[in-house]
Short mmCIF file of C-alpha atoms in Angstrom, two decimals:
data_model
loop_
_atom_site.label_atom_id
_atom_site.label_comp_id
_atom_site.label_asym_id
_atom_site.label_seq_id
_atom_site.Cartn_x
_atom_site.Cartn_y
_atom_site.Cartn_z
CA MET A 277 -31.62 24.28 89.93
CA TYR A 278 -29.45 21.32 88.73
CA PRO A 279 -26.86 20.02 90.92
CA ARG A 280 -23.34 20.75 89.99
CA THR A 281 -22.47 17.05 89.64
CA ASN A 282 -25.05 16.66 86.81
CA SER A 283 -23.25 19.13 84.58
CA SER A 284 -19.99 17.09 84.66
CA SER A 285 -21.84 13.67 84.29
CA SER A 286 -24.06 14.83 81.33
CA SER A 287 -21.01 15.11 79.16
CA SER A 288 -21.01 11.16 79.42
CA SER A 289 -17.51 10.60 79.16
CA THR A 290 -14.13 11.59 80.83
CA ILE A 291 -11.23 12.75 78.85
CA GLY A 292 -9.63 9.41 79.29
CA GLU A 293 -12.63 7.77 77.72
CA LYS A 294 -12.59 10.24 74.98
CA ILE A 295 -8.92 9.31 74.18
CA CYS A 296 -9.61 5.59 74.14
CA THR A 297 -12.64 5.97 71.81
CA ALA A 298 -10.55 7.96 69.31
CA CYS A 299 -7.69 5.62 69.45
CA ILE A 300 -9.61 2.46 68.93
CA PRO A 301 -9.99 2.56 65.18
CA PHE A 302 -6.35 3.52 64.94
CA LEU A 303 -5.60 0.44 67.31
CA ALA A 304 -7.73 -1.76 64.90
CA TRP A 305 -5.91 -0.52 61.90
CA PHE A 306 -2.60 -1.07 63.49
CA GLU A 307 -3.45 -4.66 64.49
CA ALA A 308 -4.88 -5.32 61.04
CA SER A 309 -1.66 -4.31 59.41
CA ILE A 310 0.42 -6.23 61.77
CA PHE A 311 -1.46 -9.37 60.80
CA CYS A 312 -1.38 -8.44 57.17
CA ALA A 313 2.48 -7.87 57.25
CA ILE A 314 2.83 -11.36 59.14
CA TYR A 315 0.95 -13.01 56.27
CA CYS A 316 3.16 -11.02 53.68
CA PHE A 317 6.32 -11.77 55.49
CA ASP A 318 5.38 -15.43 55.81
CA ASP A 319 6.41 -15.59 52.17
CA ASN A 320 9.33 -13.40 51.91
CA PHE A 321 9.78 -13.89 48.24
CA PHE A 322 6.90 -11.49 47.67
CA THR A 323 7.78 -8.76 50.28
CA THR A 324 10.47 -7.32 47.95
CA LYS A 325 8.46 -8.03 44.63
CA GLU A 326 4.83 -7.82 44.91
CA LYS A 327 1.98 -7.19 47.30
CA CYS A 328 -0.30 -10.02 48.59
CA GLY A 329 -3.47 -9.18 46.90
CA TYR A 330 -1.70 -8.87 43.56
CA ARG A 331 -0.18 -12.37 44.09
CA ILE A 332 -3.67 -13.98 44.89
CA ARG A 333 -5.27 -12.45 41.78
CA ASN A 334 -2.35 -13.59 39.66
CA LEU A 335 -2.60 -17.21 40.82
CA ALA A 336 -6.40 -17.27 40.02
CA ARG A 337 -5.78 -15.65 36.66
CA LEU A 338 -3.15 -18.25 35.66
CA ALA A 339 -5.46 -20.88 36.75
CA HIS A 340 -8.17 -19.45 34.34
CA GLU A 341 -5.83 -19.21 31.54
CA THR A 342 -4.42 -22.75 31.74
CA LEU A 343 -5.52 -26.20 32.64
CA PHE A 344 -4.26 -25.96 36.07
CA THR A 345 -6.49 -25.41 39.13
CA VAL A 346 -5.43 -22.66 41.49
CA ASN A 347 -4.05 -25.33 43.77
CA GLU A 348 -1.96 -26.71 41.08
CA VAL A 349 -0.61 -23.29 40.44
CA GLU A 350 0.30 -22.74 43.96
CA VAL A 351 2.19 -26.23 43.61
CA LEU A 352 3.88 -24.87 40.59
CA TYR A 353 4.91 -21.91 42.30
CA GLU A 354 6.55 -23.69 45.13
CA LEU A 355 8.55 -25.60 42.42
CA PHE A 356 9.22 -22.39 40.68
CA LYS A 357 10.66 -20.83 43.95
CA LYS A 358 12.87 -23.74 44.25
CA LEU A 359 14.28 -23.54 40.70
CA SER A 360 14.59 -19.71 40.54
CA SER A 361 16.64 -19.55 43.85
CA SER A 362 18.96 -22.42 42.93
CA ILE A 363 21.81 -20.41 41.65
CA ILE A 364 20.66 -16.65 41.62
CA ASP A 365 18.02 -15.96 44.10
CA ASP A 366 16.00 -13.26 42.19
CA GLY A 367 12.77 -14.79 41.66
CA LEU A 368 13.39 -15.68 38.01
CA ILE A 369 14.67 -18.87 36.38
CA HIS A 370 18.05 -18.30 34.50
CA LYS A 371 19.43 -20.74 31.88
CA GLU A 372 21.84 -22.12 34.20
CA GLU A 373 19.23 -22.94 36.74
CA LEU A 374 17.17 -24.62 34.19
CA ARG A 375 19.99 -26.55 32.97
CA LEU A 376 20.77 -27.60 36.63
CA ALA A 377 17.10 -28.67 37.19
CA ILE A 378 17.20 -31.02 34.20
CA PHE A 379 20.78 -32.10 33.96
CA ARG A 380 21.90 -31.88 37.71
CA THR A 381 24.71 -29.67 36.50
CA PRO A 382 24.66 -25.99 35.58
CA TYR A 383 27.59 -26.46 33.26
CA GLY A 384 27.80 -27.55 29.78
CA GLU A 385 26.01 -26.72 26.49
CA ASN A 386 22.90 -28.39 25.24
CA LEU A 387 21.14 -27.31 21.97
CA PHE A 388 17.92 -28.78 23.15
CA LEU A 389 17.95 -27.11 26.59
CA ASP A 390 18.58 -23.79 24.68
CA ARG A 391 15.63 -24.43 22.54
CA VAL A 392 13.41 -25.28 25.44
CA PHE A 393 14.55 -22.27 27.43
CA ASP A 394 13.82 -19.95 24.51
CA LEU A 395 10.42 -21.21 24.01
CA PHE A 396 9.55 -20.85 27.89
CA ASP A 397 10.97 -17.22 27.53
CA GLU A 398 7.83 -15.84 25.91
CA LYS A 399 9.07 -12.24 26.63
CA ARG A 400 12.45 -12.91 25.17
CA ASN A 401 14.26 -11.02 28.07
CA GLY A 402 16.68 -13.91 28.96
CA VAL A 403 15.11 -15.03 32.01
CA ILE A 404 11.79 -17.09 32.96
CA GLY A 405 9.25 -15.56 35.11
CA PHE A 406 6.58 -17.60 36.85
CA GLU A 407 3.87 -16.65 34.35
CA GLU A 408 6.08 -17.74 31.40
CA PHE A 409 6.74 -20.93 33.43
CA VAL A 410 3.17 -21.88 34.03
CA HIS A 411 2.15 -21.00 30.44
CA ALA A 412 5.00 -23.26 28.91
CA LEU A 413 4.20 -26.11 31.24
CA ASN A 414 0.45 -25.94 30.30
CA VAL A 415 1.53 -27.12 26.78
CA PHE A 416 2.67 -30.28 28.44
CA HIS A 417 -0.39 -31.08 30.27
CA PRO A 418 -2.03 -34.46 29.38
CA TYR A 419 -5.27 -32.57 28.36
CA THR A 420 -3.72 -29.83 26.29
CA PRO A 421 -4.92 -30.13 22.65
CA MET A 422 -2.55 -31.88 20.30
CA GLU A 423 -2.46 -28.88 18.08
CA GLU A 424 -0.75 -26.87 20.86
CA LYS A 425 2.03 -29.61 21.32
CA ILE A 426 2.64 -29.92 17.58
CA ASP A 427 3.05 -26.30 17.27
CA PHE A 428 5.37 -25.97 20.34
CA ALA A 429 7.38 -29.02 18.86
CA PHE A 430 7.60 -27.27 15.62
CA ARG A 431 8.91 -24.05 17.07
CA LEU A 432 11.29 -26.05 19.11
CA TYR A 433 12.98 -27.65 16.14
CA ASP A 434 12.78 -24.56 13.89
CA LEU A 435 16.16 -23.46 15.29
CA ARG A 436 16.71 -20.42 13.12
CA HIS A 437 12.97 -19.23 13.40
CA THR A 438 12.52 -19.34 9.60
CA GLY A 439 9.09 -20.98 9.85
CA PHE A 440 10.47 -24.01 8.23
CA ILE A 441 12.33 -26.97 9.72
CA GLU A 442 15.30 -27.14 7.29
CA ARG A 443 17.32 -30.37 6.52
CA GLU A 444 20.45 -28.52 7.91
CA GLU A 445 18.59 -28.04 11.26
CA VAL A 446 17.45 -31.55 11.46
CA LYS A 447 21.12 -32.67 10.92
CA GLN A 448 22.47 -30.35 13.61
CA MET A 449 19.79 -31.83 16.11
CA VAL A 450 20.62 -35.40 15.20
CA ILE A 451 24.28 -34.72 15.61
CA ALA A 452 23.56 -33.00 19.04
CA VAL A 453 21.80 -36.04 20.26
CA SER A 454 24.20 -38.55 18.96
CA VAL A 455 27.11 -36.61 20.72
CA GLU A 456 24.87 -36.50 23.83
CA SER A 457 24.37 -40.22 23.81
CA ASP A 458 27.68 -41.07 22.68
CA MET A 459 26.59 -42.66 19.62
CA ASN A 460 29.13 -43.01 16.83
CA LEU A 461 27.20 -41.75 13.84
CA SER A 462 29.08 -41.89 10.45
CA ASP A 463 28.24 -39.20 7.92
CA GLU A 464 26.97 -42.08 5.63
CA HIS A 465 24.59 -43.22 8.09
CA LEU A 466 23.64 -39.68 9.27
CA GLU A 467 22.64 -38.96 5.63
CA ALA A 468 20.83 -42.12 5.33
CA ILE A 469 18.69 -41.35 8.32
CA LEU A 470 17.90 -37.64 7.09
CA ASP A 471 17.01 -39.09 3.69
CA ASN A 472 14.76 -41.37 5.05
CA THR A 473 13.13 -38.70 7.32
CA PHE A 474 12.74 -36.29 4.66
CA ALA A 475 11.25 -38.65 2.15
CA ALA A 476 8.58 -39.39 4.82
CA ALA A 477 8.05 -35.82 6.11
CA ASP A 478 8.73 -33.39 3.24
CA ALA A 479 5.72 -34.02 1.13
CA ASN A 480 6.56 -31.40 -1.64
CA GLN A 481 10.16 -32.45 -1.50
CA ASP A 482 11.62 -28.79 -1.08
CA GLY A 483 14.26 -29.92 1.39
CA ARG A 484 12.40 -28.30 4.24
CA ILE A 485 9.39 -29.17 6.45
CA ASP A 486 6.72 -26.62 6.71
CA LYS A 487 3.99 -26.43 9.51
CA ASP A 488 1.47 -28.41 7.52
CA GLU A 489 3.90 -31.17 6.47
CA TRP A 490 4.94 -31.24 10.26
CA LYS A 491 1.65 -31.75 11.33
CA ALA A 492 0.56 -34.49 8.81
CA PHE A 493 3.81 -36.21 9.79
CA VAL A 494 3.26 -36.12 13.56
CA LEU A 495 -0.23 -37.36 13.17
CA GLN A 496 1.30 -40.41 11.58
CA HIS A 497 3.95 -40.92 14.14
CA PRO A 498 2.33 -39.73 17.43
CA SER A 499 5.33 -41.01 19.32
CA LEU A 500 7.24 -38.22 18.13
CA LEU A 501 5.58 -36.12 20.68
CA LYS A 502 5.72 -38.36 23.64
CA HIS A 503 8.06 -35.87 25.34
CA MET A 504 5.59 -33.17 25.07
CA THR A 505 3.31 -34.64 27.61
CA LEU A 506 4.24 -34.82 31.38
CA PRO A 507 1.47 -37.19 32.83
CA LEU A 508 2.44 -36.08 36.43
CA LEU A 509 1.06 -32.56 35.55
CA GLU A 510 -2.28 -34.07 36.12
CA TYR A 511 -1.47 -35.17 39.71
CA LEU A 512 0.26 -32.05 41.07
CA GLU A 513 0.11 -32.06 44.83
CA GLY A 514 2.19 -29.94 47.35
CA GLU A 515 4.18 -31.57 50.24
CA GLY A 516 1.64 -31.21 53.26
CA ALA A 517 -0.79 -29.31 51.02
CA ALA A 518 -3.24 -28.37 53.87
CA ASP A 519 -6.24 -27.70 51.70
CA SER A 520 -6.04 -29.49 48.41
CA SER A 521 -9.31 -30.12 46.79
CA PHE A 522 -9.73 -33.61 45.57
CA MET B 154 -6.30 -32.40 55.12
CA TYR B 155 -6.66 -35.27 57.55
CA LYS B 156 -9.66 -33.77 59.06
CA LYS B 157 -11.28 -33.63 55.48
CA ILE B 158 -10.39 -37.18 55.03
CA TYR B 159 -11.90 -38.20 58.30
CA LYS B 160 -15.08 -36.41 57.56
CA GLY B 161 -15.14 -37.70 53.95
CA GLU B 162 -15.16 -34.00 52.63
CA PHE B 163 -13.91 -33.69 49.19
CA ARG B 164 -14.31 -31.61 46.06
CA CYS B 165 -14.04 -33.11 42.47
CA PRO B 166 -12.34 -31.11 39.74
CA ARG B 167 -14.75 -29.89 37.11
CA TRP B 168 -13.42 -32.29 34.28
CA MET B 169 -14.69 -35.43 36.22
CA SER B 170 -17.98 -36.89 34.85
CA SER B 171 -20.93 -37.29 37.16
CA ASP B 172 -20.68 -41.10 36.88
CA LEU B 173 -17.00 -40.67 38.30
CA LYS B 174 -18.04 -38.49 40.99
CA ARG B 175 -20.67 -40.82 42.16
CA PHE B 176 -18.20 -43.77 41.98
CA LEU B 177 -15.72 -41.76 44.25
CA THR B 178 -18.40 -40.88 46.76
CA ARG B 179 -19.11 -44.53 47.22
CA LEU B 180 -15.49 -45.30 47.45
CA LEU B 181 -14.77 -42.61 49.95
CA ASP B 182 -17.66 -43.39 52.31
CA THR B 183 -16.53 -43.00 55.74
CA ASN B 184 -19.00 -45.46 57.06
CA PRO B 185 -17.53 -49.02 56.38
CA LYS B 186 -20.81 -50.61 56.53
CA THR B 187 -22.29 -48.60 53.49
CA ARG B 188 -19.12 -48.34 51.70
CA ILE B 189 -18.73 -49.92 48.42
CA THR B 190 -17.64 -53.52 48.21
CA ILE B 191 -15.30 -55.01 45.70
CA ASP B 192 -18.14 -56.79 44.02
CA ASP B 193 -20.01 -53.52 43.68
CA ILE B 194 -16.82 -51.90 42.32
CA MET B 195 -16.60 -54.25 39.28
CA GLN B 196 -20.37 -53.44 38.75
CA ASP B 197 -20.12 -49.81 38.82
CA PRO B 198 -21.40 -47.89 35.87
CA TRP B 199 -18.43 -45.69 35.48
CA LEU B 200 -16.07 -48.81 35.28
CA THR B 201 -18.31 -50.96 33.11
CA LYS B 202 -19.31 -48.23 30.60
CA GLY B 203 -18.18 -48.94 27.23
CA GLY B 204 -18.43 -52.58 27.53
CA LEU B 205 -15.64 -53.31 30.03
CA GLN B 206 -16.47 -56.68 31.40
CA HIS B 207 -13.72 -57.40 33.70
CA VAL B 208 -11.44 -55.07 35.54
CA ARG B 209 -7.94 -56.47 35.90
CA ALA B 210 -6.14 -55.65 38.91
CA PHE B 211 -2.92 -54.31 36.92
CA PRO B 212 -4.18 -53.53 33.64
CA ARG B 213 -1.65 -53.38 30.78
CA ASP B 214 -2.32 -51.30 27.73
CA HIS B 215 -0.69 -54.04 25.74
CA GLU B 216 -0.18 -57.79 25.96
CA GLU B 217 2.83 -59.10 27.77
CA GLU B 218 4.60 -62.25 27.28
CA ASP B 219 6.84 -63.96 29.75
CA ILE B 220 9.30 -65.70 27.46
CA SER B 221 12.14 -66.19 29.95
CA SER B 222 11.38 -70.00 30.42
CA SER B 223 10.59 -70.81 26.79
CA PRO B 224 13.03 -70.83 23.98
CA MET B 225 13.60 -67.43 22.38
CA GLU B 226 11.35 -66.89 19.45
CA LEU B 227 13.34 -64.26 17.69
CA GLU B 228 10.58 -62.79 15.28
CA PRO B 229 12.00 -59.67 13.86
CA PRO B 230 9.62 -56.68 13.99
CA SER B 231 6.96 -57.18 11.35
CA ASP B 232 7.22 -55.16 8.08
CA THR B 233 4.20 -52.93 9.24
CA THR B 234 6.30 -51.75 12.34
CA PRO B 235 7.28 -48.08 11.18
CA ALA B 236 10.90 -47.39 11.21
CA LEU B 237 12.16 -44.65 13.46
CA ASN B 238 13.21 -41.31 11.87
CA ALA B 239 15.53 -38.27 12.83
CA PHE B 240 12.73 -36.79 14.94
CA ASP B 241 12.44 -39.87 17.03
CA LEU B 242 16.19 -39.85 17.77
CA ILE B 243 16.06 -36.05 18.61
CA SER B 244 12.97 -36.72 21.01
CA PHE B 245 15.48 -39.02 23.06
CA SER B 246 17.43 -36.10 24.16
CA SER B 247 17.55 -35.42 27.80
CA GLY B 248 17.41 -31.82 27.17
CA LEU B 249 13.77 -32.36 26.09
CA ASP B 250 12.83 -34.42 28.91
CA LEU B 251 11.27 -32.19 31.38
CA SER B 252 10.22 -34.82 33.95
CA GLY B 253 13.51 -34.08 35.80
CA LEU B 254 12.01 -30.75 36.95
CA PHE B 255 9.51 -32.62 39.10
CA ASP B 256 11.19 -35.83 40.15
CA ASP B 257 14.33 -35.18 42.10
CA SER B 258 15.41 -38.83 41.76
CA TYR B 259 15.02 -39.06 38.09
CA ASN B 260 18.27 -38.41 36.10
CA PRO B 261 17.77 -38.82 32.44
CA VAL B 262 21.53 -38.46 31.75
CA GLU B 263 22.25 -41.41 33.99
CA ASP B 264 19.18 -43.49 33.68
CA GLY B 265 18.80 -44.03 29.92
CA GLU B 266 20.97 -44.40 26.88
CA LEU B 267 20.53 -44.88 23.27
CA PHE B 268 22.80 -46.38 20.63
CA ILE B 269 22.93 -47.20 17.13
CA SER B 270 24.24 -50.24 15.41
CA ALA B 271 24.60 -51.86 12.24
CA ASP B 272 23.50 -55.15 13.58
CA SER B 273 20.56 -57.25 12.95
CA PRO B 274 17.81 -56.95 15.76
CA GLU B 275 18.17 -60.64 16.07
CA LYS B 276 21.63 -60.57 17.03
CA ILE B 277 21.09 -57.92 19.60
CA MET B 278 18.15 -59.87 21.10
CA ARG B 279 20.28 -62.87 21.36
CA LYS B 280 22.80 -60.90 23.36
CA ILE B 281 20.16 -59.58 25.61
CA GLN B 282 18.83 -62.99 26.30
CA ASP B 283 22.22 -64.42 27.14
CA PHE B 284 22.70 -61.41 29.44
CA ALA B 285 19.33 -61.93 31.14
CA ASN B 286 19.94 -65.74 31.71
CA LYS B 287 23.45 -65.05 33.13
CA GLU B 288 22.28 -62.33 35.45
CA GLU B 289 19.02 -64.30 36.40
CA MET B 290 16.77 -61.67 35.18
CA ARG B 291 13.29 -62.20 33.89
CA LEU B 292 12.80 -61.15 30.26
CA VAL B 293 9.25 -59.86 29.66
CA ARG B 294 8.47 -58.94 26.04
CA LYS B 295 5.94 -56.44 25.14
CA LYS B 296 4.22 -56.27 21.81
CA LYS B 297 3.78 -52.70 20.89
CA GLU B 298 2.50 -51.09 17.86
CA TRP B 299 5.72 -49.57 17.07
CA GLY B 300 9.23 -51.08 17.82
CA TRP B 301 10.09 -54.14 19.79
CA GLY B 302 10.19 -53.55 23.39
CA MET B 303 10.95 -55.57 26.40
CA GLU B 304 11.61 -55.40 30.08
CA LEU B 305 14.45 -57.12 32.12
CA GLN B 306 13.18 -57.47 35.78
CA ALA B 307 15.46 -58.52 38.39
CA GLY B 308 13.39 -59.26 41.51
CA GLY B 309 16.28 -59.94 43.74
CA LYS B 310 18.47 -56.79 42.99
CA GLY B 311 15.98 -54.26 44.65
CA ASN B 312 13.19 -54.62 42.03
CA LEU B 313 15.49 -53.44 39.18
CA VAL B 314 13.60 -53.09 35.76
CA MET B 315 15.51 -52.30 32.69
CA GLY B 316 13.51 -51.29 29.82
CA ILE B 317 14.84 -51.91 26.31
CA GLN B 318 13.39 -50.95 23.17
CA LEU B 319 14.65 -51.74 19.63
CA ASN B 320 13.69 -50.12 16.41
CA ARG B 321 14.66 -50.05 13.01
CA LEU B 322 16.26 -46.68 11.87
CA THR B 323 17.13 -47.27 8.38
CA ASP B 324 17.58 -50.48 6.14
CA GLU B 325 20.94 -51.23 7.96
CA LEU B 326 20.59 -49.51 11.39
CA VAL B 327 18.80 -50.26 14.51
CA VAL B 328 18.52 -48.02 17.49
CA THR B 329 18.41 -49.61 20.78
CA GLU B 330 17.29 -47.60 23.71
CA VAL B 331 17.94 -48.66 27.25
CA ARG B 332 16.24 -47.18 30.20
CA ARG B 333 16.14 -47.56 34.10
CA ARG B 334 12.36 -48.06 34.79
CA GLY B 335 12.67 -49.16 38.41
CA GLY B 336 15.06 -49.92 41.12
CA ASP B 337 17.80 -47.85 42.34
CA SER B 338 20.47 -45.97 40.11
CA ALA B 339 23.37 -47.92 41.56
CA SER B 340 22.25 -51.35 40.94
CA TYR B 341 21.04 -50.36 37.34
CA ASP B 342 24.45 -48.68 36.83
CA ASP B 343 26.35 -51.83 37.83
CA LEU B 344 24.27 -54.13 35.43
CA TRP B 345 24.18 -51.73 32.51
CA ASN B 346 27.48 -50.08 32.35
CA SER B 347 29.68 -53.04 33.60
CA LYS B 348 27.78 -55.86 32.03
CA LEU B 349 25.15 -55.46 29.40
CA ARG B 350 26.65 -52.33 27.55
CA PRO B 351 29.99 -53.72 26.92
CA GLN B 352 28.26 -56.89 25.42
CA LEU B 353 26.18 -54.92 23.20
CA LEU B 354 28.90 -52.74 22.02
CA LEU B 355 30.89 -55.78 21.27
CA ILE B 356 28.38 -56.76 18.66
CA ASP B 357 29.23 -53.50 16.86
CA ASN B 358 32.75 -54.20 16.68
CA ASP B 359 32.21 -57.62 15.49
CA SER B 360 29.97 -56.73 12.50
CA ALA B 361 32.30 -53.80 11.77
CA ALA B 362 35.13 -56.11 11.58
CA SER B 363 33.36 -58.62 9.45
CA ALA B 364 31.83 -55.96 7.11
#
């Protein structure tokens, strides 16, 4: 006959041990989710907006779509956070915030800032999201093909989106820049400048510059696009970037 | 990152050529005995490729001429220098200058100015030269393919560098761009707004009066 003690020891675990065994996976899950939450809350911008995994996939995708590396996209993200929270903290860059970043004041009207903002705002919803920010800055990268810069500049100057840069539009822009710089341009001088410009740029003399004429003109005057390249985009580095690859 | 520096661990971006990667590896050798020497640097294939015989310590992409001690040679911009057009003017706008997004200290509105005058470039240059002499600044003239640029350097005043660029705009007009290229805003502001700018604007009034 088997001793009675054998029957209790053959079940191999007590109730307490059974409870512990059952709980371990739950404890593990609980611990993992705490760590995940800490990671997520470390960047409180995303707790209200997106999940962590989504963010990492997005950074990699943006790096793939542009000339930036994942590290550089992260640096741009830090900049984006700073800019997008400067006036309205909603994770989006509003026009006043862009104006503040460029002119150091949110007030005032500037034709060119409006144009830049419109071109950054791919989705045309009145705000600049992070993806739009990175896509637009990519055009300014030193290694971006000239073709893209030429196209961006054309769209910038085509104020009324007609597919042509009209003389009226150029006039408006020259007036805007002369007011900005406190230059006193007489009408006579203004017309002389426009005449000279259109004589050189408007090949078929129809009073407006089309895409092809613009391209040919820029290739003869490359300095026109000097503001379309930001050399520092090649050397983006975060402050205290812990893991930047060389 | 300091651990990586110490161990000499780094990765090169994909766009770097293999010559460059090799060169960087030699430069970042953590063992000072095997690390590349200055003489070897001058001989390195990546630097000497394309026939570069001599690497200058501070390469300039155009020739510089220090003419502060010699009498002013007022050559007007040669006929082959292209004149500026409306789009050049437009591109000077600070609204189109995105560097301010990245550089907190850079303020395009305060640090650069453009003005148009119906004066001859010679007159403007003369005024600038006078100003440079008076303020004891070194005038360094750069011969660029387009335009007529120069820099005024004041070693004493916190390494202030003022970049000046003259360009023809039309037969009558000349556009002058003045920009702070070095030094602090305050000393630049003092020199530009209170001293040089009034002088240059003065020419405008003189010529308008005599026109």
